[in-house]
Amino acid sequence: MNTIWYEPFIHALRIHLEENHMDLEGVVDELRMTEEHFAYSDYGDDEKVVLGCPFSSHCNCDWQVEGHVMLSLRGFK
C-alpha cells in the first residue's frame, strides 16, 4: 500500500486536534486546509517539514511534528 508523503503529518495533527482542541470552532476546517496546503506545496528531497498546531496563537499550544521529505526513485536512469 502506498501513501502520500504528507499523510503521517495529517494523521498526527488529526490525533492532536481530537485530543486537545475539539471544543474550538473550525477544527475540521483547519485539518482540511492543512491537508490542502501540503497537497499543493512544493517540498524537495531531504527538505525538513515542520507542522505546528494551527491553534497555537489562541491557546499557547506548542505541539509540533517534524520530519524530512526523502525522494527515492526506483528504475530511473
PDB file of C-alpha atoms in Angstrom:
ATOM      1  CA  MET A   1       0.000   0.000   0.000  1.00  0.00           C
ATOM      2  CA  ASN A   2       1.379   3.403  -0.990  1.00  0.00           C
ATOM      3  CA  THR A   3       0.701   6.540   0.981  1.00  0.00           C
ATOM      4  CA  ILE A   4       1.114  10.176   0.109  1.00  0.00           C
ATOM      5  CA  TRP A   5       4.224  11.606   1.782  1.00  0.00           C
ATOM      6  CA  TYR A   6       2.275  14.013   3.995  1.00  0.00           C
ATOM      7  CA  GLU A   7      -0.315  11.538   5.350  1.00  0.00           C
ATOM      8  CA  PRO A   8       1.658  10.833   8.564  1.00  0.00           C
ATOM      9  CA  PHE A   9       1.710  14.591   9.271  1.00  0.00           C
ATOM     10  CA  ILE A  10      -2.048  14.888   8.753  1.00  0.00           C
ATOM     11  CA  HIS A  11      -2.663  11.810  10.897  1.00  0.00           C
ATOM     12  CA  ALA A  12      -0.556  13.228  13.750  1.00  0.00           C
ATOM     13  CA  LEU A  13      -2.368  16.576  13.501  1.00  0.00           C
ATOM     14  CA  ARG A  14      -5.773  14.850  13.480  1.00  0.00           C
ATOM     15  CA  ILE A  15      -4.927  12.960  16.681  1.00  0.00           C
ATOM     16  CA  HIS A  16      -3.651  16.137  18.350  1.00  0.00           C
ATOM     17  CA  LEU A  17      -6.745  18.134  17.397  1.00  0.00           C
ATOM     18  CA  GLU A  18      -9.138  15.383  18.508  1.00  0.00           C
ATOM     19  CA  GLU A  19      -7.417  15.056  21.879  1.00  0.00           C
ATOM     20  CA  ASN A  20      -6.911  18.767  22.602  1.00  0.00           C
ATOM     21  CA  HIS A  21      -8.995  21.173  20.537  1.00  0.00           C
ATOM     22  CA  MET A  22     -12.385  19.699  19.650  1.00  0.00           C
ATOM     23  CA  ASP A  23     -14.027  22.423  21.729  1.00  0.00           C
ATOM     24  CA  LEU A  24     -12.769  25.112  19.320  1.00  0.00           C
ATOM     25  CA  GLU A  25     -14.615  26.277  16.243  1.00  0.00           C
ATOM     26  CA  GLY A  26     -13.120  25.375  12.862  1.00  0.00           C
ATOM     27  CA  VAL A  27     -11.111  22.312  13.850  1.00  0.00           C
ATOM     28  CA  VAL A  28     -12.264  20.228  10.881  1.00  0.00           C
ATOM     29  CA  ASP A  29     -11.685  23.162   8.524  1.00  0.00           C
ATOM     30  CA  GLU A  30      -8.126  23.627   9.807  1.00  0.00           C
ATOM     31  CA  LEU A  31      -7.373  19.955   9.232  1.00  0.00           C
ATOM     32  CA  ARG A  32      -8.780  20.135   5.703  1.00  0.00           C
ATOM     33  CA  MET A  33      -6.861  23.333   4.888  1.00  0.00           C
ATOM     34  CA  THR A  34      -3.602  21.858   6.210  1.00  0.00           C
ATOM     35  CA  GLU A  35      -4.035  18.799   4.019  1.00  0.00           C
ATOM     36  CA  GLU A  36      -4.745  21.017   1.012  1.00  0.00           C
ATOM     37  CA  HIS A  37      -1.676  23.127   1.799  1.00  0.00           C
ATOM     38  CA  PHE A  38       0.543  20.035   1.781  1.00  0.00           C
ATOM     39  CA  ALA A  39      -1.069  18.735  -1.412  1.00  0.00           C
ATOM     40  CA  TYR A  40      -0.153  21.920  -3.299  1.00  0.00           C
ATOM     41  CA  SER A  41       3.186  22.648  -1.598  1.00  0.00           C
ATOM     42  CA  ASP A  42       6.497  22.147  -3.314  1.00  0.00           C
ATOM     43  CA  TYR A  43       8.855  20.273  -0.990  1.00  0.00           C
ATOM     44  CA  GLY A  44      12.123  18.919  -2.320  1.00  0.00           C
ATOM     45  CA  ASP A  45      14.378  15.997  -1.499  1.00  0.00           C
ATOM     46  CA  ASP A  46      15.796  15.976   2.046  1.00  0.00           C
ATOM     47  CA  GLU A  47      13.781  19.047   2.994  1.00  0.00           C
ATOM     48  CA  LYS A  48      12.734  19.469   6.621  1.00  0.00           C
ATOM     49  CA  VAL A  49       8.980  19.767   7.188  1.00  0.00           C
ATOM     50  CA  VAL A  50       7.591  21.155  10.442  1.00  0.00           C
ATOM     51  CA  LEU A  51       3.884  21.163  11.211  1.00  0.00           C
ATOM     52  CA  GLY A  52       2.684  23.059  14.263  1.00  0.00           C
ATOM     53  CA  CYS A  53      -0.696  23.341  15.883  1.00  0.00           C
ATOM     54  CA  PRO A  54      -2.911  25.748  13.923  1.00  0.00           C
ATOM     55  CA  PHE A  55      -4.430  26.939  17.210  1.00  0.00           C
ATOM     56  CA  SER A  56      -1.117  27.791  18.901  1.00  0.00           C
ATOM     57  CA  SER A  57      -1.807  31.536  18.896  1.00  0.00           C
ATOM     58  CA  HIS A  58      -5.202  31.053  20.583  1.00  0.00           C
ATOM     59  CA  CYS A  59      -4.246  28.692  23.388  1.00  0.00           C
ATOM     60  CA  ASN A  60      -0.445  28.759  23.720  1.00  0.00           C
ATOM     61  CA  CYS A  61      -0.220  25.214  22.349  1.00  0.00           C
ATOM     62  CA  ASP A  62       3.359  24.331  21.424  1.00  0.00           C
ATOM     63  CA  TRP A  63       2.635  20.966  19.761  1.00  0.00           C
ATOM     64  CA  GLN A  64       4.522  20.230  16.559  1.00  0.00           C
ATOM     65  CA  VAL A  65       5.708  17.320  14.475  1.00  0.00           C
ATOM     66  CA  GLU A  66       8.638  17.364  12.089  1.00  0.00           C
ATOM     67  CA  GLY A  67      10.225  15.135   9.505  1.00  0.00           C
ATOM     68  CA  HIS A  68      12.183  15.067   6.263  1.00  0.00           C
ATOM     69  CA  VAL A  69      10.982  14.503   2.728  1.00  0.00           C
ATOM     70  CA  MET A  70      13.113  11.790   1.159  1.00  0.00           C
ATOM     71  CA  LEU A  71      12.700  11.078  -2.546  1.00  0.00           C
ATOM     72  CA  SER A  72      13.837   7.690  -3.795  1.00  0.00           C
ATOM     73  CA  LEU A  73      13.215   6.738  -7.406  1.00  0.00           C
ATOM     74  CA  ARG A  74      13.487   3.107  -8.493  1.00  0.00           C
ATOM     75  CA  GLY A  75      14.231   2.084 -12.045  1.00  0.00           C
ATOM     76  CA  PHE A  76      15.133   5.624 -13.037  1.00  0.00           C
ATOM     77  CA  LYS A  77      18.230   6.051 -15.225  1.00  0.00           C
TER      78      LYS A  77
END
